[in-house]
Amino acid sequence: MFPESNSGYSYEDCKATADWLLAQTDIRPAVGVVCGSGLGGLADMLKDQVAFNYKDIPNFPQSTVHGHAGRLVFGTLKGRPCVCMQGRFHLYEGYPIQKITLPMRIFKLLGVETVILTNAAGGLNQDFKVGDIMIMKDHLNMPGFAGNNPLAGPNDERFGVRFPCMSDAYDRELQQLAMDVGQELGYADFLKEGVYCVLGGPSFETIAECRMLQKLGADAVGMSTVHEAIVARHCGIRVFALSLITNQAVTDYDSEEKANHEEVLQIGKLRAEQLERLVSTMVTRIEHNFA
Ligand SMILES: O=P(O)(O)O[C@@H]1C[C@H](O)[C@@H](CO)O1
């Protein structure tokens, strides 16, 4: 456990932030989207936008990573009310794990029922290619193995139970929907599914680490998403997550390849249009009680 990191936000703090946002906009989002590195264009799909810089939102942390704009955008996607984080928070930015996941609880208090989490990740599965989109079917939570779990610390039952189940973390219906939509859109060649492993970052993995992760059953490796998924599930939000494979993890000592953030952002731009179409089509088909 990391007691010093238990300076998370209380239910009342989260409620104050959600109420502040609800007072600024009439949009009542049922879907929340989190944009991964270089995937901020997803927010631009929203119509009738009402956007807030993170620095202006009470209690919100700030984005410090290139490729994460730091804006919370409300709007509609083909008539469906949504909220989109154009930029997320990562452990390696130095925030306690409870702070990087705070937006999920605010989403809950805004009325969000489903989150779509996106990330850029390194491919470990030898069948994956750069540019593939991996539907997350499960995760390996490496910081969690060491006790760094966003739910560590006092549990507030108003959010969820002390010991939430994670064997159903990633909604299977939504995975199937993504597959179906991907097929219809002609994405079958680059649509995969697999297990995402989160590490703390910010250093990319060594060759030995990548080989170990492959043996553990990970198909992709990254530095985010899992913490958000845990907090979202804890408070009863349905979770769908996908990884854009932006680079192949290096597993060979003869390889000349070196992972780098610029390449990650560049691959995001190349797949932006298809990702936007996949996500927006999914949103129009997710069943909610839209007012
Ligand atoms: O926010 P995501 O998980 O998409 O960002 C990935 C992990 C690191 O933040 C960064 C490395 O390039 O991209």
mmCIF file of C-alpha atoms and ligand atoms in Angstrom:
data_model
loop_
_atom_site.group_PDB
_atom_site.id
_atom_site.type_symbol
_atom_site.label_atom_id
_atom_site.label_comp_id
_atom_site.label_asym_id
_atom_site.label_seq_id
_atom_site.Cartn_x
_atom_site.Cartn_y
_atom_site.Cartn_z
ATOM 1 C CA MET A 1 0.000 0.000 0.000
ATOM 2 C CA PHE A 2 1.030 3.595 -0.510
ATOM 3 C CA PRO A 3 -0.578 5.427 2.437
ATOM 4 C CA GLU A 4 0.748 8.810 1.313
ATOM 5 C CA SER A 5 -1.157 8.366 -1.938
ATOM 6 C CA ASN A 6 -4.508 7.977 -0.211
ATOM 7 C CA SER A 7 -5.071 11.677 -0.593
ATOM 8 C CA GLY A 8 -7.786 10.837 -3.128
ATOM 9 C CA TYR A 9 -10.920 12.865 -3.412
ATOM 10 C CA SER A 10 -13.919 12.261 -1.176
ATOM 11 C CA TYR A 11 -17.414 11.576 -2.461
ATOM 12 C CA GLU A 12 -18.289 15.177 -1.619
ATOM 13 C CA ASP A 13 -15.292 16.501 -3.635
ATOM 14 C CA CYS A 14 -16.325 14.410 -6.646
ATOM 15 C CA LYS A 15 -19.928 15.559 -6.273
ATOM 16 C CA ALA A 16 -18.839 19.201 -6.092
ATOM 17 C CA THR A 17 -16.918 18.819 -9.361
ATOM 18 C CA ALA A 18 -19.781 16.983 -11.066
ATOM 19 C CA ASP A 19 -22.312 19.580 -9.865
ATOM 20 C CA TRP A 20 -20.052 22.384 -11.108
ATOM 21 C CA LEU A 21 -19.936 20.779 -14.567
ATOM 22 C CA LEU A 22 -23.675 20.056 -14.618
ATOM 23 C CA ALA A 23 -24.342 23.701 -13.853
ATOM 24 C CA GLN A 24 -22.323 24.802 -16.910
ATOM 25 C CA THR A 25 -23.994 22.619 -19.537
ATOM 26 C CA ASP A 26 -27.366 21.077 -20.321
ATOM 27 C CA ILE A 27 -25.729 17.999 -21.836
ATOM 28 C CA ARG A 28 -26.336 14.897 -19.711
ATOM 29 C CA PRO A 29 -23.859 12.339 -21.037
ATOM 30 C CA ALA A 30 -24.596 8.617 -20.967
ATOM 31 C CA VAL A 31 -21.296 7.736 -22.632
ATOM 32 C CA GLY A 32 -17.821 8.831 -21.558
ATOM 33 C CA VAL A 33 -14.792 8.505 -23.808
ATOM 34 C CA VAL A 34 -11.135 8.701 -22.771
ATOM 35 C CA CYS A 35 -8.686 9.547 -25.551
ATOM 36 C CA GLY A 36 -5.323 7.831 -25.473
ATOM 37 C CA SER A 37 -2.006 9.290 -26.630
ATOM 38 C CA GLY A 38 -2.445 10.888 -30.027
ATOM 39 C CA LEU A 39 -6.126 9.926 -30.133
ATOM 40 C CA GLY A 40 -7.544 13.276 -29.016
ATOM 41 C CA GLY A 41 -9.237 13.674 -32.398
ATOM 42 C CA LEU A 42 -11.986 11.428 -31.030
ATOM 43 C CA ALA A 43 -13.257 14.454 -29.106
ATOM 44 C CA ASP A 44 -13.537 16.455 -32.324
ATOM 45 C CA MET A 45 -16.327 14.118 -33.447
ATOM 46 C CA LEU A 46 -18.665 15.708 -30.907
ATOM 47 C CA LYS A 47 -21.230 18.243 -32.141
ATOM 48 C CA ASP A 48 -22.564 21.213 -30.125
ATOM 49 C CA GLN A 49 -19.430 21.172 -28.005
ATOM 50 C CA VAL A 50 -19.117 22.649 -24.548
ATOM 51 C CA ALA A 51 -15.449 22.300 -23.573
ATOM 52 C CA PHE A 52 -13.536 22.958 -20.371
ATOM 53 C CA ASN A 53 -9.796 23.181 -19.891
ATOM 54 C CA TYR A 54 -8.794 20.857 -17.062
ATOM 55 C CA LYS A 55 -7.185 23.794 -15.284
ATOM 56 C CA ASP A 56 -10.590 25.463 -14.968
ATOM 57 C CA ILE A 57 -12.393 22.434 -13.494
ATOM 58 C CA PRO A 58 -12.426 22.288 -9.675
ATOM 59 C CA ASN A 59 -10.300 19.401 -8.316
ATOM 60 C CA PHE A 60 -9.173 18.216 -11.769
ATOM 61 C CA PRO A 61 -5.498 17.324 -12.286
ATOM 62 C CA GLN A 62 -3.627 18.811 -15.274
ATOM 63 C CA SER A 63 -2.391 16.985 -18.370
ATOM 64 C CA THR A 64 1.379 17.116 -18.669
ATOM 65 C CA VAL A 65 1.989 14.749 -21.604
ATOM 66 C CA HIS A 66 2.410 15.760 -25.246
ATOM 67 C CA GLY A 67 -0.545 14.374 -27.196
ATOM 68 C CA HIS A 68 -2.983 14.899 -24.276
ATOM 69 C CA ALA A 69 -4.647 18.283 -24.764
ATOM 70 C CA GLY A 70 -6.199 18.574 -21.297
ATOM 71 C CA ARG A 71 -9.813 19.363 -22.181
ATOM 72 C CA LEU A 72 -13.100 17.862 -21.089
ATOM 73 C CA VAL A 73 -15.500 18.075 -24.013
ATOM 74 C CA PHE A 74 -19.257 17.614 -23.758
ATOM 75 C CA GLY A 75 -21.294 17.225 -26.918
ATOM 76 C CA THR A 76 -23.436 14.919 -28.975
ATOM 77 C CA LEU A 77 -22.410 12.087 -31.223
ATOM 78 C CA LYS A 78 -25.093 11.416 -33.801
ATOM 79 C CA GLY A 79 -27.563 12.830 -31.305
ATOM 80 C CA ARG A 80 -26.257 10.853 -28.310
ATOM 81 C CA PRO A 81 -24.998 12.960 -25.380
ATOM 82 C CA CYS A 82 -21.335 12.203 -24.588
ATOM 83 C CA VAL A 83 -18.415 13.522 -22.605
ATOM 84 C CA CYS A 84 -14.862 13.063 -23.768
ATOM 85 C CA MET A 85 -11.553 13.408 -21.965
ATOM 86 C CA GLN A 86 -9.131 14.849 -24.476
ATOM 87 C CA GLY A 87 -6.149 13.756 -22.463
ATOM 88 C CA ARG A 88 -5.787 11.386 -19.524
ATOM 89 C CA PHE A 89 -3.551 11.147 -16.478
ATOM 90 C CA HIS A 90 -0.830 8.575 -15.945
ATOM 91 C CA LEU A 91 0.953 7.253 -12.881
ATOM 92 C CA TYR A 92 4.320 8.380 -14.231
ATOM 93 C CA GLU A 93 3.158 12.018 -14.214
ATOM 94 C CA GLY A 94 3.559 11.776 -10.465
ATOM 95 C CA TYR A 95 -0.096 11.805 -9.500
ATOM 96 C CA PRO A 96 -1.373 9.401 -6.851
ATOM 97 C CA ILE A 97 -3.341 6.596 -8.467
ATOM 98 C CA GLN A 98 -6.591 7.879 -6.892
ATOM 99 C CA LYS A 99 -6.153 11.192 -8.674
ATOM 100 C CA ILE A 100 -5.550 9.790 -12.129
ATOM 101 C CA THR A 101 -8.804 7.842 -11.850
ATOM 102 C CA LEU A 102 -10.901 10.664 -10.364
ATOM 103 C CA PRO A 103 -12.606 11.398 -13.722
ATOM 104 C CA MET A 104 -14.323 7.995 -13.658
ATOM 105 C CA ARG A 105 -16.127 8.899 -10.436
ATOM 106 C CA ILE A 106 -17.034 12.283 -11.842
ATOM 107 C CA PHE A 107 -18.354 10.532 -14.962
ATOM 108 C CA LYS A 108 -20.503 8.361 -12.701
ATOM 109 C CA LEU A 109 -21.934 11.395 -10.926
ATOM 110 C CA LEU A 110 -22.606 13.044 -14.295
ATOM 111 C CA GLY A 111 -24.779 10.050 -15.201
ATOM 112 C CA VAL A 112 -22.370 8.190 -17.470
ATOM 113 C CA GLU A 113 -23.361 4.527 -17.878
ATOM 114 C CA THR A 114 -20.702 3.338 -20.323
ATOM 115 C CA VAL A 115 -17.069 4.354 -20.795
ATOM 116 C CA ILE A 116 -14.985 3.790 -23.876
ATOM 117 C CA LEU A 117 -11.317 3.834 -22.888
ATOM 118 C CA THR A 118 -8.683 4.113 -25.610
ATOM 119 C CA ASN A 119 -4.919 3.893 -25.455
ATOM 120 C CA ALA A 120 -1.770 3.579 -27.490
ATOM 121 C CA ALA A 121 0.145 0.384 -26.739
ATOM 122 C CA GLY A 122 3.113 -1.703 -27.772
ATOM 123 C CA GLY A 123 2.286 -4.991 -29.469
ATOM 124 C CA LEU A 124 3.613 -8.132 -27.764
ATOM 125 C CA ASN A 125 1.563 -10.647 -29.729
ATOM 126 C CA GLN A 126 3.649 -11.666 -32.727
ATOM 127 C CA ASP A 127 0.517 -11.738 -34.907
ATOM 128 C CA PHE A 128 -0.136 -8.053 -34.270
ATOM 129 C CA LYS A 129 1.020 -5.339 -36.645
ATOM 130 C CA VAL A 130 1.514 -1.629 -36.102
ATOM 131 C CA GLY A 131 -1.836 0.032 -36.793
ATOM 132 C CA ASP A 132 -3.901 -2.879 -35.468
ATOM 133 C CA ILE A 133 -6.750 -2.060 -33.118
ATOM 134 C CA MET A 134 -6.947 -4.481 -30.184
ATOM 135 C CA ILE A 135 -10.247 -4.870 -28.376
ATOM 136 C CA MET A 136 -9.310 -5.384 -24.736
ATOM 137 C CA LYS A 137 -10.796 -8.563 -23.343
ATOM 138 C CA ASP A 138 -8.824 -8.520 -20.101
ATOM 139 C CA HIS A 139 -5.888 -6.927 -18.318
ATOM 140 C CA LEU A 140 -2.794 -7.634 -16.232
ATOM 141 C CA ASN A 141 -2.437 -4.999 -13.523
ATOM 142 C CA MET A 142 1.283 -4.935 -12.688
ATOM 143 C CA PRO A 143 1.183 -1.916 -10.326
ATOM 144 C CA GLY A 144 -1.747 -3.661 -8.629
ATOM 145 C CA PHE A 145 0.419 -6.724 -7.938
ATOM 146 C CA ALA A 146 2.651 -4.404 -5.920
ATOM 147 C CA GLY A 147 -0.291 -2.978 -3.981
ATOM 148 C CA ASN A 148 -0.788 0.158 -6.059
ATOM 149 C CA ASN A 149 -4.488 -0.235 -6.811
ATOM 150 C CA PRO A 150 -6.769 2.811 -7.195
ATOM 151 C CA LEU A 151 -9.233 1.278 -4.725
ATOM 152 C CA ALA A 152 -6.622 0.894 -1.961
ATOM 153 C CA GLY A 153 -7.470 2.979 1.059
ATOM 154 C CA PRO A 154 -10.839 3.601 2.712
ATOM 155 C CA ASN A 155 -13.801 2.386 0.667
ATOM 156 C CA ASP A 156 -16.811 4.662 0.227
ATOM 157 C CA GLU A 157 -19.822 2.391 -0.309
ATOM 158 C CA ARG A 158 -21.586 5.224 -2.146
ATOM 159 C CA PHE A 159 -19.237 4.442 -5.031
ATOM 160 C CA GLY A 160 -19.084 0.669 -4.732
ATOM 161 C CA VAL A 161 -18.230 -2.409 -2.709
ATOM 162 C CA ARG A 162 -14.940 -3.076 -0.929
ATOM 163 C CA PHE A 163 -14.056 -6.097 -3.082
ATOM 164 C CA PRO A 164 -15.323 -5.586 -6.638
ATOM 165 C CA CYS A 165 -15.259 -8.446 -9.105
ATOM 166 C CA MET A 166 -12.934 -7.966 -12.089
ATOM 167 C CA SER A 167 -13.549 -11.178 -14.038
ATOM 168 C CA ASP A 168 -16.161 -9.246 -15.993
ATOM 169 C CA ALA A 169 -14.215 -5.979 -16.192
ATOM 170 C CA TYR A 170 -14.573 -5.596 -19.946
ATOM 171 C CA ASP A 171 -18.164 -5.858 -21.099
ATOM 172 C CA ARG A 172 -18.519 -8.845 -23.416
ATOM 173 C CA GLU A 173 -21.536 -7.469 -25.283
ATOM 174 C CA LEU A 174 -19.612 -4.325 -26.107
ATOM 175 C CA GLN A 175 -16.639 -6.402 -27.307
ATOM 176 C CA GLN A 176 -18.982 -8.275 -29.629
ATOM 177 C CA LEU A 177 -20.537 -5.012 -30.784
ATOM 178 C CA ALA A 178 -17.075 -3.658 -31.617
ATOM 179 C CA MET A 179 -16.279 -6.810 -33.600
ATOM 180 C CA ASP A 180 -19.572 -6.591 -35.487
ATOM 181 C CA VAL A 181 -19.176 -2.886 -36.230
ATOM 182 C CA GLY A 182 -15.542 -3.418 -37.234
ATOM 183 C CA GLN A 183 -16.558 -6.173 -39.662
ATOM 184 C CA GLU A 184 -19.261 -3.980 -41.188
ATOM 185 C CA LEU A 185 -16.812 -1.124 -41.642
ATOM 186 C CA GLY A 186 -14.313 -3.421 -43.369
ATOM 187 C CA TYR A 187 -11.769 -3.338 -40.529
ATOM 188 C CA ALA A 188 -11.496 -7.107 -40.054
ATOM 189 C CA ASP A 189 -7.869 -7.174 -41.234
ATOM 190 C CA PHE A 190 -6.665 -4.903 -38.456
ATOM 191 C CA LEU A 191 -9.181 -5.604 -35.688
ATOM 192 C CA LYS A 192 -7.798 -7.952 -33.012
ATOM 193 C CA GLU A 193 -8.592 -8.831 -29.425
ATOM 194 C CA GLY A 194 -6.289 -9.463 -26.516
ATOM 195 C CA VAL A 195 -4.950 -8.870 -23.034
ATOM 196 C CA TYR A 196 -3.437 -5.485 -22.122
ATOM 197 C CA CYS A 197 -0.753 -5.246 -19.467
ATOM 198 C CA VAL A 198 -0.281 -1.954 -17.615
ATOM 199 C CA LEU A 199 3.119 -0.895 -16.289
ATOM 200 C CA GLY A 200 3.996 2.302 -14.470
ATOM 201 C CA GLY A 201 6.179 3.870 -17.178
ATOM 202 C CA PRO A 202 7.463 6.307 -18.274
ATOM 203 C CA SER A 203 10.451 4.258 -19.461
ATOM 204 C CA PHE A 204 9.515 1.835 -22.199
ATOM 205 C CA GLU A 205 10.140 -1.853 -21.526
ATOM 206 C CA THR A 206 13.414 -3.713 -21.768
ATOM 207 C CA ILE A 207 13.710 -6.729 -24.031
ATOM 208 C CA ALA A 208 13.682 -9.071 -21.034
ATOM 209 C CA GLU A 209 10.553 -7.391 -19.684
ATOM 210 C CA CYS A 210 8.757 -7.763 -23.026
ATOM 211 C CA ARG A 211 9.674 -11.439 -23.192
ATOM 212 C CA MET A 212 8.398 -11.937 -19.663
ATOM 213 C CA LEU A 213 5.109 -10.186 -20.437
ATOM 214 C CA GLN A 214 4.599 -12.373 -23.501
ATOM 215 C CA LYS A 215 5.054 -15.451 -21.335
ATOM 216 C CA LEU A 216 2.520 -14.077 -18.865
ATOM 217 C CA GLY A 217 -0.109 -13.901 -21.600
ATOM 218 C CA ALA A 218 -0.078 -10.197 -22.446
ATOM 219 C CA ASP A 219 -0.797 -9.221 -26.041
ATOM 220 C CA ALA A 220 -0.086 -5.517 -25.613
ATOM 221 C CA VAL A 221 1.699 -3.317 -23.083
ATOM 222 C CA GLY A 222 0.958 0.234 -22.036
ATOM 223 C CA MET A 223 0.856 2.724 -19.175
ATOM 224 C CA SER A 224 -2.821 3.493 -18.585
ATOM 225 C CA THR A 225 -6.466 2.388 -18.874
ATOM 226 C CA VAL A 226 -6.479 -0.426 -16.304
ATOM 227 C CA HIS A 227 -6.728 1.919 -13.312
ATOM 228 C CA GLU A 228 -9.615 3.738 -14.963
ATOM 229 C CA ALA A 229 -11.334 0.451 -15.799
ATOM 230 C CA ILE A 230 -11.088 -0.711 -12.164
ATOM 231 C CA VAL A 231 -12.570 2.510 -10.773
ATOM 232 C CA ALA A 232 -15.281 2.603 -13.438
ATOM 233 C CA ARG A 233 -16.316 -0.998 -12.708
ATOM 234 C CA HIS A 234 -16.232 -0.343 -8.960
ATOM 235 C CA CYS A 235 -18.916 2.331 -9.394
ATOM 236 C CA GLY A 236 -20.970 0.261 -11.824
ATOM 237 C CA ILE A 237 -20.023 1.793 -15.171
ATOM 238 C CA ARG A 238 -19.832 -0.574 -18.157
ATOM 239 C CA VAL A 239 -16.364 -0.591 -19.704
ATOM 240 C CA PHE A 240 -15.211 -1.045 -23.261
ATOM 241 C CA ALA A 241 -11.518 -0.505 -24.018
ATOM 242 C CA LEU A 242 -9.332 -0.654 -27.066
ATOM 243 C CA SER A 243 -5.630 -0.307 -27.772
ATOM 244 C CA LEU A 244 -4.111 1.091 -30.914
ATOM 245 C CA ILE A 245 -0.910 -0.859 -31.524
ATOM 246 C CA THR A 246 1.501 1.971 -32.266
ATOM 247 C CA ASN A 247 4.749 -0.005 -32.163
ATOM 248 C CA GLN A 248 5.947 -3.561 -31.844
ATOM 249 C CA ALA A 249 7.503 -4.225 -28.459
ATOM 250 C CA VAL A 250 11.142 -5.178 -28.976
ATOM 251 C CA THR A 251 11.863 -8.783 -28.025
ATOM 252 C CA ASP A 252 15.021 -9.440 -30.015
ATOM 253 C CA TYR A 253 18.525 -8.280 -29.046
ATOM 254 C CA ASP A 254 19.420 -7.923 -32.751
ATOM 255 C CA SER A 255 16.544 -5.516 -33.400
ATOM 256 C CA GLU A 256 17.373 -1.923 -34.295
ATOM 257 C CA GLU A 257 13.890 -0.716 -33.301
ATOM 258 C CA LYS A 258 13.472 1.686 -30.425
ATOM 259 C CA ALA A 259 10.105 2.615 -28.946
ATOM 260 C CA ASN A 260 9.497 6.373 -28.919
ATOM 261 C CA HIS A 261 6.590 8.682 -28.147
ATOM 262 C CA GLU A 262 6.730 10.540 -31.495
ATOM 263 C CA GLU A 263 6.059 7.314 -33.375
ATOM 264 C CA VAL A 264 3.202 6.564 -30.992
ATOM 265 C CA LEU A 265 1.569 9.920 -31.786
ATOM 266 C CA GLN A 266 2.158 9.548 -35.513
ATOM 267 C CA ILE A 267 0.476 6.128 -35.733
ATOM 268 C CA GLY A 268 -2.457 7.606 -33.824
ATOM 269 C CA LYS A 269 -2.912 10.154 -36.619
ATOM 270 C CA LEU A 270 -2.804 7.443 -39.302
ATOM 271 C CA ARG A 271 -5.617 5.430 -37.724
ATOM 272 C CA ALA A 272 -7.606 8.392 -36.380
ATOM 273 C CA GLU A 273 -10.353 8.285 -38.971
ATOM 274 C CA GLN A 274 -11.072 4.566 -38.609
ATOM 275 C CA LEU A 275 -10.988 4.776 -34.827
ATOM 276 C CA GLU A 276 -13.441 7.652 -34.870
ATOM 277 C CA ARG A 277 -15.787 5.746 -37.148
ATOM 278 C CA LEU A 278 -15.589 2.609 -34.995
ATOM 279 C CA VAL A 279 -16.254 4.502 -31.775
ATOM 280 C CA SER A 280 -18.996 6.745 -33.153
ATOM 281 C CA THR A 281 -20.853 3.820 -34.733
ATOM 282 C CA MET A 282 -20.618 1.893 -31.479
ATOM 283 C CA VAL A 283 -22.017 4.860 -29.544
ATOM 284 C CA THR A 284 -25.083 5.022 -31.775
ATOM 285 C CA ARG A 285 -25.784 1.357 -31.052
ATOM 286 C CA ILE A 286 -25.242 1.256 -27.306
ATOM 287 C CA GLU A 287 -28.573 1.000 -25.551
ATOM 288 C CA HIS A 288 -29.149 3.624 -22.869
ATOM 289 C CA ASN A 289 -32.041 5.497 -21.417
ATOM 290 C CA PHE A 290 -31.385 8.641 -23.410
ATOM 291 C CA ALA A 291 -33.602 11.432 -22.177
HETATM 292 O O1 LIG B 1 -2.526 7.393 -22.576
HETATM 293 P P1 LIG B 1 -1.938 6.251 -23.332
HETATM 294 O O2 LIG B 1 -1.967 4.971 -22.592
HETATM 295 O O3 LIG B 1 -2.541 6.104 -24.710
HETATM 296 O O4 LIG B 1 -0.413 6.641 -23.567
HETATM 297 C C1 LIG B 1 0.611 5.744 -23.982
HETATM 298 C C2 LIG B 1 1.448 5.352 -22.796
HETATM 299 C C3 LIG B 1 2.323 6.551 -22.598
HETATM 300 O O5 LIG B 1 1.625 7.566 -21.929
HETATM 301 C C4 LIG B 1 2.594 7.012 -23.980
HETATM 302 C C5 LIG B 1 3.864 6.423 -24.532
HETATM 303 O O6 LIG B 1 4.087 6.850 -25.848
HETATM 304 O O7 LIG B 1 1.496 6.529 -24.776
#
